[in-house]
PDB file of C-alpha atoms in Angstrom:
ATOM      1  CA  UNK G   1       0.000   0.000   0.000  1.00 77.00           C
ATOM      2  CA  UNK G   2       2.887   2.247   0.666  1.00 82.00           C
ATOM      3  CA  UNK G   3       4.692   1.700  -2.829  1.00 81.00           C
ATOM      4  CA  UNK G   4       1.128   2.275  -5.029  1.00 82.00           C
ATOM      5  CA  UNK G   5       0.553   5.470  -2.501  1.00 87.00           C
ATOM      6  CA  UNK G   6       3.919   6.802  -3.487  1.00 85.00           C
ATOM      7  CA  UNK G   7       3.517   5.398  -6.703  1.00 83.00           C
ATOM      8  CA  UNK G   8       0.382   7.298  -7.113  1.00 85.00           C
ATOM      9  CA  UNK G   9       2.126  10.485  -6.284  1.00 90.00           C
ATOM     10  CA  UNK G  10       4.678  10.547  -9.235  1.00 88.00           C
ATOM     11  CA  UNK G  11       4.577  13.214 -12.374  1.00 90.00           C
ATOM     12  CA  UNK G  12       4.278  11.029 -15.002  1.00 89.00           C
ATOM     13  CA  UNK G  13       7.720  11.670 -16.403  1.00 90.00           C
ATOM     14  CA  UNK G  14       9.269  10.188 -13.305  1.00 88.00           C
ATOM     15  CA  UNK G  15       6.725   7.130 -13.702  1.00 85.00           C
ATOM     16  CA  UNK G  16       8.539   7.306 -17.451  1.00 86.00           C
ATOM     17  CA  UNK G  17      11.923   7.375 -16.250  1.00 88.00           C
ATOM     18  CA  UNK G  18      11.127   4.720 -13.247  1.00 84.00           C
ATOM     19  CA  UNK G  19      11.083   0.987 -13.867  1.00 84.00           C
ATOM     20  CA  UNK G  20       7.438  -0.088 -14.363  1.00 83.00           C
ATOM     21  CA  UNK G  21       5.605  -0.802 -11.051  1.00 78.00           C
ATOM     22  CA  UNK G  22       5.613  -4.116 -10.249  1.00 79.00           C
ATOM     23  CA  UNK G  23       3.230  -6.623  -9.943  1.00 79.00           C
ATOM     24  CA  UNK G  24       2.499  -7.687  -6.252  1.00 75.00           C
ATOM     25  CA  UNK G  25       0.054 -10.826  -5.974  1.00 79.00           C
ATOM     26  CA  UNK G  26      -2.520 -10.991  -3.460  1.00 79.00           C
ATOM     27  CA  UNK G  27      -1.933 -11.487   0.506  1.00 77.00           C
ATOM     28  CA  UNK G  28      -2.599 -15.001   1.450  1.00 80.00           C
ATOM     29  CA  UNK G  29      -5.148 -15.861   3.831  1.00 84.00           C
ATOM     30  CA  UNK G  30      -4.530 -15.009   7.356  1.00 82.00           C
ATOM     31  CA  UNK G  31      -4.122 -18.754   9.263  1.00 82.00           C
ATOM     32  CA  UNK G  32      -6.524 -19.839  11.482  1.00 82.00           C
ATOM     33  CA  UNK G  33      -6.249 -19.749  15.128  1.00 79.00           C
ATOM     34  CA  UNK G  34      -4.677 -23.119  16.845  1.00 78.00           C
ATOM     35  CA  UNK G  35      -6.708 -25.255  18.301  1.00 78.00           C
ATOM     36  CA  UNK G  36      -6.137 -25.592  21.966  1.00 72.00           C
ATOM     37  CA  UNK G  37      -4.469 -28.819  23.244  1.00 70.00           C
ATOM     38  CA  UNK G  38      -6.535 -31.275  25.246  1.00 74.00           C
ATOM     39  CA  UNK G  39      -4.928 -32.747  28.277  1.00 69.00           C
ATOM     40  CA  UNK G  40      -7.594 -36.051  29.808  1.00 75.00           C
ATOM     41  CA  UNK G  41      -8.082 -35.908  33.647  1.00 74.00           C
ATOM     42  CA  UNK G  42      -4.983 -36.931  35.740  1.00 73.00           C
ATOM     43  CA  UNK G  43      -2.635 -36.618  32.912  1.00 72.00           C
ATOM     44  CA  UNK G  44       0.588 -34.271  33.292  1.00 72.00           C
ATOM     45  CA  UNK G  45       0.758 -31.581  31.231  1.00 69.00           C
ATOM     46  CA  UNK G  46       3.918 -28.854  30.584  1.00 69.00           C
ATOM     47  CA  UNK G  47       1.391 -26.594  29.794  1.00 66.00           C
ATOM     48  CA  UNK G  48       1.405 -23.529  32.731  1.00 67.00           C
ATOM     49  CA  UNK G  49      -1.489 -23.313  34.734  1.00 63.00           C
ATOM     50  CA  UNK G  50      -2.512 -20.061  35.905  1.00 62.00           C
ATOM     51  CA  UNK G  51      -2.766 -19.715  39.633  1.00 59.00           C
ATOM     52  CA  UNK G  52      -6.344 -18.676  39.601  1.00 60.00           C
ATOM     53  CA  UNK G  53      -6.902 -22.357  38.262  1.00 58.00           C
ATOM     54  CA  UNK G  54      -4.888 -23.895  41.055  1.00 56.00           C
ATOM     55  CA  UNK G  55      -6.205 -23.712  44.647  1.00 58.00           C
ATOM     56  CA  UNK G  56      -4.154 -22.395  47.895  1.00 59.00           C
ATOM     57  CA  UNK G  57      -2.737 -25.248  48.769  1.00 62.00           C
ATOM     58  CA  UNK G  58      -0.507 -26.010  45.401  1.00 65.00           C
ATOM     59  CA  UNK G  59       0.172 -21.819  44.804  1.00 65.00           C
ATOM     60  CA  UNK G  60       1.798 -21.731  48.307  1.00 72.00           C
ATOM     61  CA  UNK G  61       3.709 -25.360  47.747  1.00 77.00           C
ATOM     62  CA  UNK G  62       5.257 -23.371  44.613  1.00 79.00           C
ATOM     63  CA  UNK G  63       6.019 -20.473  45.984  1.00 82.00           C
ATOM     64  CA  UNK G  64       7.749 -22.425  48.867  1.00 84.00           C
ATOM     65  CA  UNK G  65       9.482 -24.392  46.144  1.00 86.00           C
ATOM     66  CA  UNK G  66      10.896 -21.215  44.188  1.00 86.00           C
ATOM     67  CA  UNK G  67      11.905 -19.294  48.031  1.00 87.00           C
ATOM     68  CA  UNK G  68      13.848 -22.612  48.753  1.00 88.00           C
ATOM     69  CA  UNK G  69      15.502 -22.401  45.342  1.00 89.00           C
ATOM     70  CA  UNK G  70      16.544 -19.051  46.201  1.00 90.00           C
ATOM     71  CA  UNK G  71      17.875 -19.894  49.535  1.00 86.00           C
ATOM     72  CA  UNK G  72      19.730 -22.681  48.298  1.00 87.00           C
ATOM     73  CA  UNK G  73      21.222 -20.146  45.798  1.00 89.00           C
ATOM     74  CA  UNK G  74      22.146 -17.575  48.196  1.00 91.00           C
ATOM     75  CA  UNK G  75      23.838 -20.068  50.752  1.00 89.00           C
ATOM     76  CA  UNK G  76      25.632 -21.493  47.847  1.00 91.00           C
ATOM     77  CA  UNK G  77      27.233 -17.758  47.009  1.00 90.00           C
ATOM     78  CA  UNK G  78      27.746 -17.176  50.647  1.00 91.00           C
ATOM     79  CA  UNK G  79      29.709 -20.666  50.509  1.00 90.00           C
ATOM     80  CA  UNK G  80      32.051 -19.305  47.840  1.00 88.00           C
ATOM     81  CA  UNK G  81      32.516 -15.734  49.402  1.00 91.00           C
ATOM     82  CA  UNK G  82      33.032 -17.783  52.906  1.00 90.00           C
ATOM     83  CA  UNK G  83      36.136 -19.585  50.962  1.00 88.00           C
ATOM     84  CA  UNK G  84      37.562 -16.620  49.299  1.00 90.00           C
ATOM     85  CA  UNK G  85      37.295 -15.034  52.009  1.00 90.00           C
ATOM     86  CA  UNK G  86      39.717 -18.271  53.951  1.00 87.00           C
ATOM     87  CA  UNK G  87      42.405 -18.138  51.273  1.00 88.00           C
ATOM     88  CA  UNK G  88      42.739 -14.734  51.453  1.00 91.00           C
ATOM     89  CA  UNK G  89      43.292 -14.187  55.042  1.00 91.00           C
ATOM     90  CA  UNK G  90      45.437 -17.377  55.189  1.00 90.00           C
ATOM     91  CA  UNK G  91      47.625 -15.344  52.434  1.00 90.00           C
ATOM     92  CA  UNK G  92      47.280 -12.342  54.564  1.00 89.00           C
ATOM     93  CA  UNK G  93      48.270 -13.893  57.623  1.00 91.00           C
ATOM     94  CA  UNK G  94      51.634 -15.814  55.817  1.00 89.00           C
ATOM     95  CA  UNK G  95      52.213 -12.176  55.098  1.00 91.00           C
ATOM     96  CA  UNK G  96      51.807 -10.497  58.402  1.00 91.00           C
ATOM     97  CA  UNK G  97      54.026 -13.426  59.731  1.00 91.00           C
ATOM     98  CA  UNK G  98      57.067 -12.976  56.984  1.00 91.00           C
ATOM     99  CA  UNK G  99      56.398  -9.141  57.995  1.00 90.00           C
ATOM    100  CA  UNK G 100      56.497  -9.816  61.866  1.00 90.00           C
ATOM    101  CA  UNK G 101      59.836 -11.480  61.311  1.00 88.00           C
ATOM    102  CA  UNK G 102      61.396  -8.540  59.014  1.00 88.00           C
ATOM    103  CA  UNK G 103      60.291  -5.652  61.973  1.00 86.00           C
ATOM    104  CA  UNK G 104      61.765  -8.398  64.688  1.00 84.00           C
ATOM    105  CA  UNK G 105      64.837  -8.806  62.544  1.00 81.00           C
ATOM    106  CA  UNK G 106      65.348  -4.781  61.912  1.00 83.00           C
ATOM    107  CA  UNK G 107      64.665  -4.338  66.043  1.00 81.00           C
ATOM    108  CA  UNK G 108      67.522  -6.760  66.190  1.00 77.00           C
ATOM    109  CA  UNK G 109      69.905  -4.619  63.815  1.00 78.00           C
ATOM    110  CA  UNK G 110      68.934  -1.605  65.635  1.00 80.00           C
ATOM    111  CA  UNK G 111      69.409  -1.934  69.257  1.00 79.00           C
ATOM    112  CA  UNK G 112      73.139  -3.856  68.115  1.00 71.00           C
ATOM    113  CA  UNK G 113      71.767  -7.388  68.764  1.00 63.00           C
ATOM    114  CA  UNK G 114      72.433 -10.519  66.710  1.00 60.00           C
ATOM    115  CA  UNK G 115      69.217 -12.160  65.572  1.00 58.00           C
ATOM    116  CA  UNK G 116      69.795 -15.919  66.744  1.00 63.00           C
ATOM    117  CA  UNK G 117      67.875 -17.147  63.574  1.00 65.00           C
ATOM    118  CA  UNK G 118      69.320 -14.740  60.865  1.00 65.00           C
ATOM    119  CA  UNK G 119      71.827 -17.100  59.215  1.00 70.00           C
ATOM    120  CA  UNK G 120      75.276 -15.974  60.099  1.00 72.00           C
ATOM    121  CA  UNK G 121      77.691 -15.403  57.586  1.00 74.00           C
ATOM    122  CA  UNK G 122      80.811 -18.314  57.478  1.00 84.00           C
ATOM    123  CA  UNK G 123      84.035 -17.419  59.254  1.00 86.00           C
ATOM    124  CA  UNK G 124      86.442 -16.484  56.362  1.00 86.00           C
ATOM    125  CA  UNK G 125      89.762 -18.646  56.408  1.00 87.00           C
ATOM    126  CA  UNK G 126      93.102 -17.834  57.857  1.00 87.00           C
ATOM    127  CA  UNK G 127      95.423 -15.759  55.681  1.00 84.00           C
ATOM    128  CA  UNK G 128      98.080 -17.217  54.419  1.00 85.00           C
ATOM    129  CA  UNK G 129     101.515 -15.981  55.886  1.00 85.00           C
ATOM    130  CA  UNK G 130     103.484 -13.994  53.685  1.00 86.00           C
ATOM    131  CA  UNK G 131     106.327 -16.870  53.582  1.00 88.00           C
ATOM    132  CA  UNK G 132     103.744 -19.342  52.912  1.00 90.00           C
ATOM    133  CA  UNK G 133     102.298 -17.274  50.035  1.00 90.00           C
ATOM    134  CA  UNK G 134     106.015 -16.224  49.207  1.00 91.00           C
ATOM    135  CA  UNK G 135     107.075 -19.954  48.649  1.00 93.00           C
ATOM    136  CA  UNK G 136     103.553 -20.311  46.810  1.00 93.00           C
ATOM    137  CA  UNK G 137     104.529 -17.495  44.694  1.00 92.00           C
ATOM    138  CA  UNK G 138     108.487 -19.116  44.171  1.00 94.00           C
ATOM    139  CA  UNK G 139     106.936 -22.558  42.913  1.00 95.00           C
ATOM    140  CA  UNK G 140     104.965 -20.244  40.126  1.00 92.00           C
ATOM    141  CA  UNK G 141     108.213 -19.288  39.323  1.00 94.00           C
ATOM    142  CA  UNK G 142     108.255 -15.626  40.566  1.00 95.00           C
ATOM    143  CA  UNK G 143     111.137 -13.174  40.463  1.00 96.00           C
ATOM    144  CA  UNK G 144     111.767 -10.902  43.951  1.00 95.00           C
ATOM    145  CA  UNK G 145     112.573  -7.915  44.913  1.00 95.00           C
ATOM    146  CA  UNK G 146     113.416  -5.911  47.563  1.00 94.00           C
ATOM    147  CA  UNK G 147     113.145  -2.113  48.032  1.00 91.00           C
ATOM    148  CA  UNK G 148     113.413  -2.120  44.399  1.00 91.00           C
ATOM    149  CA  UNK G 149     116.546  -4.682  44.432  1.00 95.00           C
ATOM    150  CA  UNK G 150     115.917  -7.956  42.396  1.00 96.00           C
ATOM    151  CA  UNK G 151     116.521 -11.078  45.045  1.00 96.00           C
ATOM    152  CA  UNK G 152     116.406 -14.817  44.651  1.00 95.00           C
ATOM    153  CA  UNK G 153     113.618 -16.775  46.566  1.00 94.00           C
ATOM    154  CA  UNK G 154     115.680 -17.937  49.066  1.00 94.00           C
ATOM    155  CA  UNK G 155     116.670 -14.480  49.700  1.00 94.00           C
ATOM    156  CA  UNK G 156     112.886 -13.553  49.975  1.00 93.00           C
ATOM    157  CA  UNK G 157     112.446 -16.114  52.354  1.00 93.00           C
ATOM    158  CA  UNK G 158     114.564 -15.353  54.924  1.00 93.00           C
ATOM    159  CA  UNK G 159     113.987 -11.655  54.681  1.00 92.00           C
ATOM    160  CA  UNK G 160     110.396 -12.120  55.315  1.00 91.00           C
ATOM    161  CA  UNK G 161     111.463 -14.744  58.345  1.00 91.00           C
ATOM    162  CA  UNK G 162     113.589 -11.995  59.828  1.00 90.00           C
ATOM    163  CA  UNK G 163     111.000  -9.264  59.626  1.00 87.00           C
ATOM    164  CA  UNK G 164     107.485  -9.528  59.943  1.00 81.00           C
ATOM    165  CA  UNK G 165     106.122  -5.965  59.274  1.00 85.00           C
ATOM    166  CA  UNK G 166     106.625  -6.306  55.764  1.00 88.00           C
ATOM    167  CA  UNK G 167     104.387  -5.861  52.640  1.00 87.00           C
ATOM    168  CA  UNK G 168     103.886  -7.931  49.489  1.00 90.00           C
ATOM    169  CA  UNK G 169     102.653  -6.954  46.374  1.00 92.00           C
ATOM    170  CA  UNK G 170     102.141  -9.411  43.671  1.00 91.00           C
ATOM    171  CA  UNK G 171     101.427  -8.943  39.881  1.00 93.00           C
ATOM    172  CA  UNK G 172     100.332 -11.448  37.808  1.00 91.00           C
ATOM    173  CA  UNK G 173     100.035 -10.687  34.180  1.00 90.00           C
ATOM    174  CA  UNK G 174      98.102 -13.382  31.790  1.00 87.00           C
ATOM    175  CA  UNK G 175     100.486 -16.650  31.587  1.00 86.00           C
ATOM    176  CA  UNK G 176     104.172 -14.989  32.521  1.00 90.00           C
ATOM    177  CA  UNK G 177     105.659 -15.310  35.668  1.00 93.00           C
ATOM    178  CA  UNK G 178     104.241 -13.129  39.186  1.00 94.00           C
ATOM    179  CA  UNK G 179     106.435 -10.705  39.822  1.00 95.00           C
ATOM    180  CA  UNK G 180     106.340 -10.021  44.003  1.00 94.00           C
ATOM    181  CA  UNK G 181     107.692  -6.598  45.413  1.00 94.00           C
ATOM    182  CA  UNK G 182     108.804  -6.560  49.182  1.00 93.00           C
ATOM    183  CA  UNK G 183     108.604  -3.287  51.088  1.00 91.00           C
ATOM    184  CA  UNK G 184     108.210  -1.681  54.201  1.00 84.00           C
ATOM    185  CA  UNK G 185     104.401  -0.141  52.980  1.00 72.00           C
ATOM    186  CA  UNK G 186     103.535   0.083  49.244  1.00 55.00           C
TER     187      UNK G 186
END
């Protein structure tokens, strides 16, 4: 009805220039109406009946049905929340405990005391003695000298015997030989 009204409105050089109006065929029949289904006495149905048709007893049996349902529902979200809510404050409390340690461990540190369960760190090991590390030195095949003077090893040796407030310094370049240098102070 809309296209033949519009239709019916063009000049007829438009209707000229347009593509002939086409021919719609007639509306079908409207369907009848279904027929309502027939249920016999005492037979179960998934058709809804509506709660005028029902009497109080059965309304209030469904409505206690659907609140249960809802209950059920609502302890069952509480149950979740409940569990959430465990984890989290057994995370927070690993937390507060790792925490509780750090401020006890700090306390320590600050008033000069030594936290008996802070791993301590290893003793470190003995120095060598310069003679030991001299004759380590002499195996490498070092050269000496002393106060600038080159000396033989054996020399070295029993300079550093006689006198004990003296310095070594050792340089080691790539594969050659260490060179060691004993002084007074370097």
């Amino acid at each position: 009805e809309r296209l033949e009204f519009i239709y019916g409105q063009m000049s007829d050089k438009q209707k000229a220039d347009a593509e002939p109006f086409p021919d719609f065929p007639p509306m079908p029949e409207s369907p009848s109406a279904p027929k309502a289904p027939r249920v016999k006495k005492n037979d179960k149905t998934n058709i809804p009946i509506h709660p005028s048709a029902l009497d109080y007893g059965e309304v209030k049996i469904r409505e206690e049905e659907i609140l249960l349902k809802k209950a059920v529902s609502m302890l069952k979200e509480q149950k979740i929340l409940m569990v959430q809510q465990i984890v989290k404050m057994k995370e927070d409390e690993a937390e507060l405990i790792e925490i509780q340690k750090e401020i006890k461990r700090v306390n320590y540190l600050l008033k000069g005391e030594v936290d008996s369960n802070a791993p301590q760190p290893p003793t470190p090991p003995t120095p060598k003695s310069p003679l030991d590390h001299a004759i380590e030195m002499a195996k490498q095949g070092a050269t000496f000298y002393y106060k600038g003077k080159k000396i033989t090893h054996d020399e070295a040796f029993v300079i550093l015997k006689s006198n004990e407030n003296l310095s070594m310094n050792i340089i080691k370049k790539n594969d050659q030989a260490p060179v060691v240098k004993i002084d007074t102070h370097f």
